[in-house]
PDB file of C-alpha atoms in Angstrom:
ATOM      1  CA  UNK A 186      34.268  -4.699  22.887  1.00 95.00           C
ATOM      2  CA  UNK A 187      33.559  -5.756  19.290  1.00 96.00           C
ATOM      3  CA  UNK A 188      30.980  -3.740  17.356  1.00 98.00           C
ATOM      4  CA  UNK A 189      29.833  -4.545  13.811  1.00 98.00           C
ATOM      5  CA  UNK A 190      28.677  -1.844  11.415  1.00 98.00           C
ATOM      6  CA  UNK A 191      26.387  -3.223   8.711  1.00 98.00           C
ATOM      7  CA  UNK A 192      26.662  -0.899   5.719  1.00 97.00           C
ATOM      8  CA  UNK A 193      29.600   1.302   4.713  1.00 96.00           C
ATOM      9  CA  UNK A 194      27.590   4.320   3.627  1.00 94.00           C
ATOM     10  CA  UNK A 195      27.888   7.801   5.084  1.00 93.00           C
ATOM     11  CA  UNK A 196      26.302   7.094   8.481  1.00 95.00           C
ATOM     12  CA  UNK A 197      27.926   3.684   8.846  1.00 97.00           C
ATOM     13  CA  UNK A 198      31.397   5.013   8.151  1.00 97.00           C
ATOM     14  CA  UNK A 199      30.870   8.048  10.387  1.00 97.00           C
ATOM     15  CA  UNK A 200      30.047   5.824  13.373  1.00 98.00           C
ATOM     16  CA  UNK A 201      32.742   3.291  12.457  1.00 97.00           C
ATOM     17  CA  UNK A 202      35.400   5.998  12.275  1.00 97.00           C
ATOM     18  CA  UNK A 203      34.582   7.680  15.568  1.00 98.00           C
ATOM     19  CA  UNK A 204      34.118   4.374  17.415  1.00 98.00           C
ATOM     20  CA  UNK A 205      37.398   3.005  16.062  1.00 97.00           C
ATOM     21  CA  UNK A 206      39.179   6.256  16.946  1.00 96.00           C
ATOM     22  CA  UNK A 207      37.778   5.916  20.487  1.00 97.00           C
ATOM     23  CA  UNK A 208      39.443   2.510  20.837  1.00 96.00           C
ATOM     24  CA  UNK A 209      36.636   0.068  20.041  1.00 97.00           C
ATOM     25  CA  UNK A 210      37.151  -3.012  17.877  1.00 97.00           C
ATOM     26  CA  UNK A 211      35.113  -2.406  14.728  1.00 98.00           C
ATOM     27  CA  UNK A 212      34.027  -4.747  11.941  1.00 97.00           C
ATOM     28  CA  UNK A 213      32.554  -3.153   8.795  1.00 98.00           C
ATOM     29  CA  UNK A 214      30.373  -5.254   6.484  1.00 98.00           C
ATOM     30  CA  UNK A 215      29.242  -4.201   3.017  1.00 97.00           C
ATOM     31  CA  UNK A 216      28.243  -5.919  -0.226  1.00 97.00           C
ATOM     32  CA  UNK A 217      30.189  -3.482  -2.451  1.00 95.00           C
ATOM     33  CA  UNK A 218      33.564  -5.100  -3.080  1.00 95.00           C
ATOM     34  CA  UNK A 219      35.158  -1.941  -4.534  1.00 92.00           C
ATOM     35  CA  UNK A 220      34.064   0.050  -1.482  1.00 93.00           C
ATOM     36  CA  UNK A 221      35.348  -2.609   0.920  1.00 95.00           C
ATOM     37  CA  UNK A 222      38.681  -2.790  -0.906  1.00 94.00           C
ATOM     38  CA  UNK A 223      39.060   0.971  -0.729  1.00 93.00           C
ATOM     39  CA  UNK A 224      38.462   1.236   3.027  1.00 95.00           C
ATOM     40  CA  UNK A 225      40.610  -1.862   3.593  1.00 94.00           C
ATOM     41  CA  UNK A 226      43.579  -0.308   1.810  1.00 93.00           C
ATOM     42  CA  UNK A 227      43.136   3.188   3.262  1.00 93.00           C
ATOM     43  CA  UNK A 228      42.166   4.750   6.579  1.00 92.00           C
ATOM     44  CA  UNK A 229      38.657   6.110   7.000  1.00 96.00           C
ATOM     45  CA  UNK A 230      38.859   9.902   6.935  1.00 97.00           C
ATOM     46  CA  UNK A 231      36.292  12.207   8.524  1.00 97.00           C
ATOM     47  CA  UNK A 232      36.286  15.761   7.169  1.00 97.00           C
ATOM     48  CA  UNK A 233      34.629  18.988   8.262  1.00 95.00           C
ATOM     49  CA  UNK A 234      32.249  20.786   5.868  1.00 92.00           C
ATOM     50  CA  UNK A 235      35.276  22.912   4.893  1.00 92.00           C
ATOM     51  CA  UNK A 236      37.073  19.647   3.966  1.00 95.00           C
ATOM     52  CA  UNK A 237      39.557  19.885   6.847  1.00 96.00           C
ATOM     53  CA  UNK A 238      40.479  16.510   8.308  1.00 96.00           C
ATOM     54  CA  UNK A 239      38.824  15.893  11.697  1.00 96.00           C
ATOM     55  CA  UNK A 240      40.165  12.410  12.263  1.00 95.00           C
ATOM     56  CA  UNK A 241      41.628   9.398  10.528  1.00 95.00           C
ATOM     57  CA  UNK A 242      40.504   5.995  11.774  1.00 93.00           C
ATOM     58  CA  UNK A 243      42.275   2.646  11.800  1.00 86.00           C
ATOM     59  CA  UNK A 244      42.485  -0.239  12.432  1.00 87.00           C
ATOM     60  CA  UNK A 245      39.224  -2.045  11.746  1.00 93.00           C
ATOM     61  CA  UNK A 246      38.200  -5.235  10.000  1.00 95.00           C
ATOM     62  CA  UNK A 247      36.345  -5.114   6.693  1.00 96.00           C
ATOM     63  CA  UNK A 248      34.192  -7.906   5.341  1.00 95.00           C
ATOM     64  CA  UNK A 249      32.124  -8.982   2.373  1.00 96.00           C
ATOM     65  CA  UNK A 250      29.148 -11.272   3.129  1.00 95.00           C
ATOM     66  CA  UNK A 251      30.937 -14.196   1.454  1.00 94.00           C
ATOM     67  CA  UNK A 252      33.693 -14.020   4.078  1.00 94.00           C
ATOM     68  CA  UNK A 253      31.528 -13.963   7.215  1.00 95.00           C
ATOM     69  CA  UNK A 254      32.160 -17.630   7.997  1.00 92.00           C
ATOM     70  CA  UNK A 255      35.887 -16.951   8.439  1.00 92.00           C
ATOM     71  CA  UNK A 256      35.567 -13.941  10.767  1.00 94.00           C
ATOM     72  CA  UNK A 257      35.646 -14.895  14.440  1.00 94.00           C
ATOM     73  CA  UNK A 258      35.534 -11.217  15.384  1.00 95.00           C
ATOM     74  CA  UNK A 259      32.233 -10.734  13.543  1.00 96.00           C
ATOM     75  CA  UNK A 260      30.715 -13.774  15.252  1.00 95.00           C
ATOM     76  CA  UNK A 261      31.733 -12.384  18.646  1.00 95.00           C
ATOM     77  CA  UNK A 262      30.425  -8.841  18.341  1.00 97.00           C
ATOM     78  CA  UNK A 263      28.338  -7.543  21.225  1.00 97.00           C
ATOM     79  CA  UNK A 264      26.388  -5.160  18.970  1.00 98.00           C
ATOM     80  CA  UNK A 265      25.455  -5.248  15.278  1.00 98.00           C
ATOM     81  CA  UNK A 266      24.429  -1.798  14.047  1.00 98.00           C
ATOM     82  CA  UNK A 267      22.391  -1.666  10.845  1.00 98.00           C
ATOM     83  CA  UNK A 268      23.205   1.384   8.716  1.00 97.00           C
ATOM     84  CA  UNK A 269      22.154   0.017   5.324  1.00 97.00           C
ATOM     85  CA  UNK A 270      19.365   1.552   3.263  1.00 95.00           C
ATOM     86  CA  UNK A 271      15.935   0.420   4.433  1.00 95.00           C
ATOM     87  CA  UNK A 272      15.269  -1.480   1.215  1.00 95.00           C
ATOM     88  CA  UNK A 273      18.406  -3.576   1.933  1.00 96.00           C
ATOM     89  CA  UNK A 274      17.507  -4.485   5.523  1.00 97.00           C
ATOM     90  CA  UNK A 275      15.960  -7.873   4.677  1.00 97.00           C
ATOM     91  CA  UNK A 276      18.905  -9.065   2.577  1.00 97.00           C
ATOM     92  CA  UNK A 277      21.450  -7.839   5.124  1.00 97.00           C
ATOM     93  CA  UNK A 278      19.627  -9.475   8.045  1.00 98.00           C
ATOM     94  CA  UNK A 279      19.263 -12.726   6.135  1.00 98.00           C
ATOM     95  CA  UNK A 280      22.988 -12.805   5.312  1.00 97.00           C
ATOM     96  CA  UNK A 281      24.212 -12.271   8.896  1.00 97.00           C
ATOM     97  CA  UNK A 282      21.567 -13.868  11.150  1.00 97.00           C
ATOM     98  CA  UNK A 283      23.225 -17.271  11.433  1.00 96.00           C
ATOM     99  CA  UNK A 284      26.527 -15.670  12.457  1.00 96.00           C
ATOM    100  CA  UNK A 285      25.110 -13.456  15.214  1.00 96.00           C
ATOM    101  CA  UNK A 286      25.569 -14.582  18.815  1.00 90.00           C
ATOM    102  CA  UNK A 287      22.128 -15.292  20.377  1.00 91.00           C
ATOM    103  CA  UNK A 288      22.968 -12.961  23.296  1.00 91.00           C
ATOM    104  CA  UNK A 289      24.014 -10.037  21.100  1.00 96.00           C
ATOM    105  CA  UNK A 290      21.977  -6.927  20.289  1.00 96.00           C
ATOM    106  CA  UNK A 291      21.000  -6.034  16.739  1.00 98.00           C
ATOM    107  CA  UNK A 292      20.374  -2.288  16.450  1.00 97.00           C
ATOM    108  CA  UNK A 293      18.958  -0.131  13.672  1.00 97.00           C
ATOM    109  CA  UNK A 294      19.974   3.492  13.204  1.00 96.00           C
ATOM    110  CA  UNK A 295      18.430   3.615   9.747  1.00 95.00           C
ATOM    111  CA  UNK A 296      16.205   6.177   8.112  1.00 91.00           C
ATOM    112  CA  UNK A 297      12.569   5.447   7.458  1.00 91.00           C
ATOM    113  CA  UNK A 298      10.087   3.113   9.109  1.00 92.00           C
ATOM    114  CA  UNK A 299       9.524  -0.637   9.047  1.00 91.00           C
ATOM    115  CA  UNK A 300      13.060  -1.775   9.925  1.00 95.00           C
ATOM    116  CA  UNK A 301      12.093  -3.211  13.332  1.00 95.00           C
ATOM    117  CA  UNK A 302       9.453  -5.355  11.682  1.00 94.00           C
ATOM    118  CA  UNK A 303      11.915  -6.569   9.038  1.00 96.00           C
ATOM    119  CA  UNK A 304      14.602  -7.432  11.602  1.00 97.00           C
ATOM    120  CA  UNK A 305      12.088  -9.275  13.795  1.00 96.00           C
ATOM    121  CA  UNK A 306      11.737 -11.921  11.078  1.00 97.00           C
ATOM    122  CA  UNK A 307      15.368 -12.913  11.693  1.00 98.00           C
ATOM    123  CA  UNK A 308      16.098 -11.986  15.322  1.00 97.00           C
ATOM    124  CA  UNK A 309      14.213 -12.190  18.608  1.00 94.00           C
ATOM    125  CA  UNK A 310      12.413  -8.939  19.405  1.00 93.00           C
ATOM    126  CA  UNK A 311      14.108  -8.934  22.835  1.00 91.00           C
ATOM    127  CA  UNK A 312      17.460  -8.675  21.028  1.00 94.00           C
ATOM    128  CA  UNK A 313      16.493  -5.789  18.746  1.00 96.00           C
ATOM    129  CA  UNK A 314      17.280  -2.171  19.552  1.00 96.00           C
ATOM    130  CA  UNK A 315      16.034   0.761  17.511  1.00 95.00           C
ATOM    131  CA  UNK A 316      17.186   4.309  17.393  1.00 92.00           C
ATOM    132  CA  UNK A 317      17.602   7.478  15.429  1.00 94.00           C
ATOM    133  CA  UNK A 318      20.443   9.864  14.795  1.00 94.00           C
ATOM    134  CA  UNK A 319      20.547  13.381  13.403  1.00 89.00           C
ATOM    135  CA  UNK A 320      24.314  13.387  12.857  1.00 92.00           C
ATOM    136  CA  UNK A 321      24.959  14.894   9.425  1.00 89.00           C
ATOM    137  CA  UNK A 322      27.071  12.711   7.151  1.00 92.00           C
ATOM    138  CA  UNK A 323      27.930  12.920   3.455  1.00 90.00           C
ATOM    139  CA  UNK A 324      29.962  10.245   1.675  1.00 92.00           C
ATOM    140  CA  UNK A 325      32.512  12.074  -0.461  1.00 91.00           C
ATOM    141  CA  UNK A 326      34.038   8.862  -1.784  1.00 92.00           C
ATOM    142  CA  UNK A 327      34.581   5.357  -0.344  1.00 93.00           C
ATOM    143  CA  UNK A 328      36.295   5.804   3.010  1.00 94.00           C
ATOM    144  CA  UNK A 329      35.939   9.577   3.116  1.00 96.00           C
ATOM    145  CA  UNK A 330      32.939  11.086   4.905  1.00 96.00           C
ATOM    146  CA  UNK A 331      32.058  14.704   5.633  1.00 95.00           C
ATOM    147  CA  UNK A 332      30.637  15.304   9.105  1.00 95.00           C
ATOM    148  CA  UNK A 333      28.142  17.967   8.103  1.00 87.00           C
ATOM    149  CA  UNK A 334      26.786  18.738  11.547  1.00 86.00           C
ATOM    150  CA  UNK A 335      26.516  17.420  15.089  1.00 89.00           C
ATOM    151  CA  UNK A 336      23.221  15.938  16.179  1.00 90.00           C
ATOM    152  CA  UNK A 337      21.636  13.676  18.770  1.00 92.00           C
ATOM    153  CA  UNK A 338      21.281   9.912  18.893  1.00 96.00           C
ATOM    154  CA  UNK A 339      18.515   8.063  20.739  1.00 95.00           C
ATOM    155  CA  UNK A 340      18.308   4.313  21.160  1.00 95.00           C
ATOM    156  CA  UNK A 341      16.087   1.874  23.033  1.00 94.00           C
ATOM    157  CA  UNK A 342      14.945  -1.724  23.019  1.00 93.00           C
ATOM    158  CA  UNK A 343      12.163  -2.596  20.598  1.00 91.00           C
ATOM    159  CA  UNK A 344      10.537  -4.706  23.322  1.00 85.00           C
ATOM    160  CA  UNK A 345      11.164  -2.267  26.153  1.00 65.00           C
ATOM    161  CA  UNK A 346      11.760  -3.887  29.521  1.00 61.00           C
ATOM    162  CA  UNK A 347      13.402  -2.393  32.592  1.00 55.00           C
ATOM    163  CA  UNK A 348      15.293  -5.637  33.208  1.00 59.00           C
ATOM    164  CA  UNK A 349      16.831  -5.440  29.714  1.00 66.00           C
ATOM    165  CA  UNK A 350      17.858  -1.770  29.730  1.00 74.00           C
ATOM    166  CA  UNK A 351      21.389  -2.465  31.108  1.00 88.00           C
ATOM    167  CA  UNK A 352      22.122  -4.463  27.948  1.00 91.00           C
ATOM    168  CA  UNK A 353      22.290  -1.181  26.015  1.00 94.00           C
ATOM    169  CA  UNK A 354      24.427   0.723  28.527  1.00 95.00           C
ATOM    170  CA  UNK A 355      27.794  -0.360  27.019  1.00 97.00           C
ATOM    171  CA  UNK A 356      26.675   0.769  23.543  1.00 97.00           C
ATOM    172  CA  UNK A 357      25.435   4.129  24.818  1.00 97.00           C
ATOM    173  CA  UNK A 358      28.724   4.570  26.707  1.00 97.00           C
ATOM    174  CA  UNK A 359      30.644   3.716  23.534  1.00 98.00           C
ATOM    175  CA  UNK A 360      28.705   6.269  21.484  1.00 98.00           C
ATOM    176  CA  UNK A 361      29.298   8.914  24.168  1.00 98.00           C
ATOM    177  CA  UNK A 362      33.017   8.143  24.349  1.00 98.00           C
ATOM    178  CA  UNK A 363      33.198   8.399  20.563  1.00 97.00           C
ATOM    179  CA  UNK A 364      31.688  11.902  20.727  1.00 97.00           C
ATOM    180  CA  UNK A 365      28.043  11.217  19.841  1.00 97.00           C
ATOM    181  CA  UNK A 366      25.464  12.800  22.146  1.00 97.00           C
ATOM    182  CA  UNK A 367      23.394   9.731  23.009  1.00 97.00           C
ATOM    183  CA  UNK A 368      20.382   9.036  25.212  1.00 95.00           C
ATOM    184  CA  UNK A 369      18.321   5.974  26.059  1.00 93.00           C
ATOM    185  CA  UNK A 370      14.660   6.040  25.064  1.00 92.00           C
ATOM    186  CA  UNK A 371      11.963   3.725  26.378  1.00 89.00           C
ATOM    187  CA  UNK A 372       9.838   4.506  23.309  1.00 91.00           C
ATOM    188  CA  UNK A 373      12.009   3.996  20.213  1.00 92.00           C
ATOM    189  CA  UNK A 374       8.963   3.787  17.945  1.00 92.00           C
ATOM    190  CA  UNK A 375       8.080   7.371  18.860  1.00 94.00           C
ATOM    191  CA  UNK A 376      11.654   8.449  18.075  1.00 93.00           C
ATOM    192  CA  UNK A 377      11.387   6.714  14.694  1.00 94.00           C
ATOM    193  CA  UNK A 378       8.158   8.595  13.901  1.00 96.00           C
ATOM    194  CA  UNK A 379       9.831  11.862  14.945  1.00 95.00           C
ATOM    195  CA  UNK A 380      12.828  11.119  12.717  1.00 94.00           C
ATOM    196  CA  UNK A 381      10.390  10.153   9.969  1.00 96.00           C
ATOM    197  CA  UNK A 382       8.882  13.651  10.180  1.00 96.00           C
ATOM    198  CA  UNK A 383      12.371  15.147   9.820  1.00 95.00           C
ATOM    199  CA  UNK A 384      13.316  12.880   6.921  1.00 96.00           C
ATOM    200  CA  UNK A 385       9.972  13.332   5.159  1.00 97.00           C
ATOM    201  CA  UNK A 386      10.513  17.086   5.258  1.00 97.00           C
ATOM    202  CA  UNK A 387      14.219  17.475   4.516  1.00 97.00           C
ATOM    203  CA  UNK A 388      15.158  14.548   2.284  1.00 97.00           C
ATOM    204  CA  UNK A 389      12.676  14.763  -0.593  1.00 98.00           C
ATOM    205  CA  UNK A 390      12.721  18.578  -0.736  1.00 98.00           C
ATOM    206  CA  UNK A 391      16.519  18.760  -0.888  1.00 97.00           C
ATOM    207  CA  UNK A 392      16.564  15.939  -3.450  1.00 97.00           C
ATOM    208  CA  UNK A 393      14.067  17.618  -5.748  1.00 97.00           C
ATOM    209  CA  UNK A 394      15.724  21.038  -5.462  1.00 97.00           C
ATOM    210  CA  UNK A 395      19.247  19.538  -5.344  1.00 97.00           C
ATOM    211  CA  UNK A 396      20.321  21.707  -2.444  1.00 96.00           C
ATOM    212  CA  UNK A 397      21.894  21.385   0.987  1.00 94.00           C
ATOM    213  CA  UNK A 398      19.733  21.112   4.109  1.00 94.00           C
ATOM    214  CA  UNK A 399      20.235  24.780   4.950  1.00 94.00           C
ATOM    215  CA  UNK A 400      18.062  25.939   2.038  1.00 93.00           C
ATOM    216  CA  UNK A 401      14.984  24.882   3.984  1.00 92.00           C
ATOM    217  CA  UNK A 402      15.492  27.469   6.720  1.00 93.00           C
ATOM    218  CA  UNK A 403      16.086  30.262   4.219  1.00 94.00           C
ATOM    219  CA  UNK A 404      12.853  29.997   2.224  1.00 96.00           C
ATOM    220  CA  UNK A 405       9.391  30.797   3.604  1.00 97.00           C
ATOM    221  CA  UNK A 406       7.659  28.810   0.864  1.00 97.00           C
ATOM    222  CA  UNK A 407       9.561  25.691   1.895  1.00 97.00           C
ATOM    223  CA  UNK A 408       8.766  26.381   5.540  1.00 97.00           C
ATOM    224  CA  UNK A 409       5.069  26.462   4.679  1.00 97.00           C
ATOM    225  CA  UNK A 410       5.429  23.160   2.839  1.00 98.00           C
ATOM    226  CA  UNK A 411       7.161  21.638   5.872  1.00 97.00           C
ATOM    227  CA  UNK A 412       4.219  22.653   8.067  1.00 97.00           C
ATOM    228  CA  UNK A 413       1.923  20.651   5.797  1.00 98.00           C
ATOM    229  CA  UNK A 414       4.288  17.657   5.690  1.00 98.00           C
ATOM    230  CA  UNK A 415       4.794  17.493   9.455  1.00 98.00           C
ATOM    231  CA  UNK A 416       1.056  17.874  10.107  1.00 97.00           C
ATOM    232  CA  UNK A 417       0.396  14.840   7.865  1.00 97.00           C
ATOM    233  CA  UNK A 418       3.095  12.792   9.600  1.00 97.00           C
ATOM    234  CA  UNK A 419       1.669  13.666  13.012  1.00 97.00           C
ATOM    235  CA  UNK A 420      -1.829  12.572  11.948  1.00 96.00           C
ATOM    236  CA  UNK A 421      -0.493   9.215  10.736  1.00 96.00           C
ATOM    237  CA  UNK A 422       1.599   8.773  13.899  1.00 96.00           C
ATOM    238  CA  UNK A 423      -1.340   9.598  16.152  1.00 94.00           C
ATOM    239  CA  UNK A 424      -3.351   6.912  14.382  1.00 92.00           C
ATOM    240  CA  UNK A 425      -0.506   4.516  15.272  1.00 90.00           C
ATOM    241  CA  UNK A 426      -0.916   5.470  18.966  1.00 92.00           C
ATOM    242  CA  UNK A 427       2.159   7.722  18.824  1.00 94.00           C
ATOM    243  CA  UNK A 428       1.303  11.233  19.973  1.00 95.00           C
ATOM    244  CA  UNK A 429       3.225  13.924  18.106  1.00 96.00           C
ATOM    245  CA  UNK A 430       2.639  17.687  18.232  1.00 97.00           C
ATOM    246  CA  UNK A 431       2.710  19.319  14.752  1.00 97.00           C
ATOM    247  CA  UNK A 432       4.179  22.608  16.002  1.00 97.00           C
ATOM    248  CA  UNK A 433       6.903  20.810  17.933  1.00 97.00           C
ATOM    249  CA  UNK A 434       7.771  18.640  14.945  1.00 97.00           C
ATOM    250  CA  UNK A 435       7.859  21.660  12.611  1.00 98.00           C
ATOM    251  CA  UNK A 436      10.330  23.384  14.940  1.00 97.00           C
ATOM    252  CA  UNK A 437      12.338  20.155  15.209  1.00 95.00           C
ATOM    253  CA  UNK A 438      12.711  19.977  11.426  1.00 96.00           C
ATOM    254  CA  UNK A 439      13.972  23.567  11.299  1.00 96.00           C
ATOM    255  CA  UNK A 440      16.391  22.847  14.150  1.00 94.00           C
ATOM    256  CA  UNK A 441      17.843  19.802  12.383  1.00 92.00           C
ATOM    257  CA  UNK A 442      18.101  21.723   9.100  1.00 94.00           C
ATOM    258  CA  UNK A 443      19.984  24.506  10.891  1.00 93.00           C
ATOM    259  CA  UNK A 444      22.345  22.118  12.675  1.00 90.00           C
ATOM    260  CA  UNK A 445      23.108  20.250   9.431  1.00 89.00           C
ATOM    261  CA  UNK A 446      22.798  23.142   6.993  1.00 90.00           C
ATOM    262  CA  UNK A 447      26.019  22.244   5.152  1.00 88.00           C
ATOM    263  CA  UNK A 448      24.975  18.614   4.799  1.00 88.00           C
ATOM    264  CA  UNK A 449      23.556  16.929   1.726  1.00 90.00           C
ATOM    265  CA  UNK A 450      20.721  14.611   2.743  1.00 92.00           C
ATOM    266  CA  UNK A 451      21.274  10.914   2.122  1.00 91.00           C
ATOM    267  CA  UNK A 452      18.443  10.961  -0.391  1.00 95.00           C
ATOM    268  CA  UNK A 453      20.058  13.785  -2.364  1.00 95.00           C
ATOM    269  CA  UNK A 454      23.341  11.880  -2.325  1.00 90.00           C
ATOM    270  CA  UNK A 455      21.522   8.881  -3.821  1.00 94.00           C
ATOM    271  CA  UNK A 456      19.804  10.968  -6.505  1.00 96.00           C
ATOM    272  CA  UNK A 457      23.099  12.598  -7.517  1.00 94.00           C
ATOM    273  CA  UNK A 458      24.738   9.174  -7.698  1.00 92.00           C
ATOM    274  CA  UNK A 459      21.883   7.709  -9.748  1.00 94.00           C
ATOM    275  CA  UNK A 460      20.971   5.254  -6.979  1.00 93.00           C
ATOM    276  CA  UNK A 461      17.692   4.035  -5.556  1.00 94.00           C
ATOM    277  CA  UNK A 462      16.483   6.126  -2.606  1.00 97.00           C
ATOM    278  CA  UNK A 463      14.646   5.238   0.605  1.00 96.00           C
ATOM    279  CA  UNK A 464      11.585   7.260  -0.402  1.00 97.00           C
ATOM    280  CA  UNK A 465       9.269   4.210  -0.028  1.00 96.00           C
ATOM    281  CA  UNK A 466      10.178   3.945   3.664  1.00 95.00           C
ATOM    282  CA  UNK A 467       9.832   7.684   4.265  1.00 97.00           C
ATOM    283  CA  UNK A 468       7.249   9.710   2.300  1.00 98.00           C
ATOM    284  CA  UNK A 469       5.803   6.535   0.811  1.00 97.00           C
ATOM    285  CA  UNK A 470       5.386   4.992   4.261  1.00 96.00           C
ATOM    286  CA  UNK A 471       3.602   8.103   5.566  1.00 97.00           C
ATOM    287  CA  UNK A 472       1.296   8.273   2.539  1.00 97.00           C
ATOM    288  CA  UNK A 473       0.418   4.572   2.797  1.00 95.00           C
ATOM    289  CA  UNK A 474      -0.169   4.704   6.564  1.00 94.00           C
ATOM    290  CA  UNK A 475      -2.419   7.721   6.127  1.00 95.00           C
ATOM    291  CA  UNK A 476      -4.323   6.128   3.234  1.00 93.00           C
ATOM    292  CA  UNK A 477      -4.963   2.962   5.280  1.00 93.00           C
ATOM    293  CA  UNK A 478      -6.393   5.119   8.076  1.00 93.00           C
ATOM    294  CA  UNK A 479      -8.473   7.324   5.777  1.00 94.00           C
ATOM    295  CA  UNK A 480      -6.324  10.356   6.576  1.00 93.00           C
ATOM    296  CA  UNK A 481      -4.969  13.055   4.224  1.00 92.00           C
ATOM    297  CA  UNK A 482      -1.319  12.911   3.168  1.00 96.00           C
ATOM    298  CA  UNK A 483      -1.313  14.519  -0.276  1.00 97.00           C
ATOM    299  CA  UNK A 484       1.936  16.440   0.300  1.00 98.00           C
ATOM    300  CA  UNK A 485       3.845  13.288   1.271  1.00 98.00           C
ATOM    301  CA  UNK A 486       2.294  11.411  -1.662  1.00 98.00           C
ATOM    302  CA  UNK A 487       3.313  14.180  -4.077  1.00 98.00           C
ATOM    303  CA  UNK A 488       6.902  14.173  -2.781  1.00 98.00           C
ATOM    304  CA  UNK A 489       6.992  10.382  -3.045  1.00 98.00           C
ATOM    305  CA  UNK A 490       5.894  10.530  -6.697  1.00 98.00           C
ATOM    306  CA  UNK A 491       8.335  13.323  -7.553  1.00 98.00           C
ATOM    307  CA  UNK A 492      11.323  11.509  -6.056  1.00 98.00           C
ATOM    308  CA  UNK A 493      10.300   8.270  -7.830  1.00 97.00           C
ATOM    309  CA  UNK A 494      10.187  10.276 -11.050  1.00 97.00           C
ATOM    310  CA  UNK A 495      13.733  11.503 -10.386  1.00 96.00           C
ATOM    311  CA  UNK A 496      14.866   7.922  -9.758  1.00 93.00           C
ATOM    312  CA  UNK A 497      13.487   6.789 -13.090  1.00 88.00           C
ATOM    313  CA  UNK A 498      15.200   9.487 -15.181  1.00 82.00           C
TER     314      UNK A 498
END
């Protein structure tokens, strides 16, 4: 079974490596030529937080968008998994849509909100799957990723239908075989809001303080801040007809921080590398959704502004 990974960042390479190691035929697409050349010439290495090698993955096919026309394997993938930054979703979807088989599934495992809506401009909603993952991944350098902590992956169809559920079974089985704890969800939008609460709490705080995820569970002041953040996210989600419990989400954030305590959040990795972050699709999304509903979200707005200030330095 051919599976395409769109985006060779930390999460994309983590899934590509484990899936390839499990025997699946993987195609990796990225716009960064230097990155593609590096993972073409070398195996993908997955390391533990202590930098011990967990696995080394090969073979796989690597592609730049300009070469899509020549790749029969890419055109015949059963699943296309988006792992690019949320602000790159539109460009990535636009570049691949004409090469995707009409019967294939396009799936997003991205951070933030709004990716389903972006993908639906290029693909039929019946062919879009959405999910979340709390696997911890840090890109050490092109082709080398640190697996900072095991997590859980949930995925479901954006237009949920019992008759369509079997279309995701092979992908779920592939994730399980590769070692990712994976479950089907009939409400992926709820899972995205839950992941949004986790990201809105962990990512901006660790980026501002420049610390690993574990710092959150060691500081009572940060725990109090997380209570405020998660309460705001839950209010915005409830207004979107997604019922979230603030206490449950607070505990979920602490659980994820504990399980990935050695991991650097993707947002921190971007700040350290001087790159644009996904803050608009995380804290910014929460603040905007709350503002439109006349709800308070001052903590998320403040974190959004602080991270934007870091980006502009």
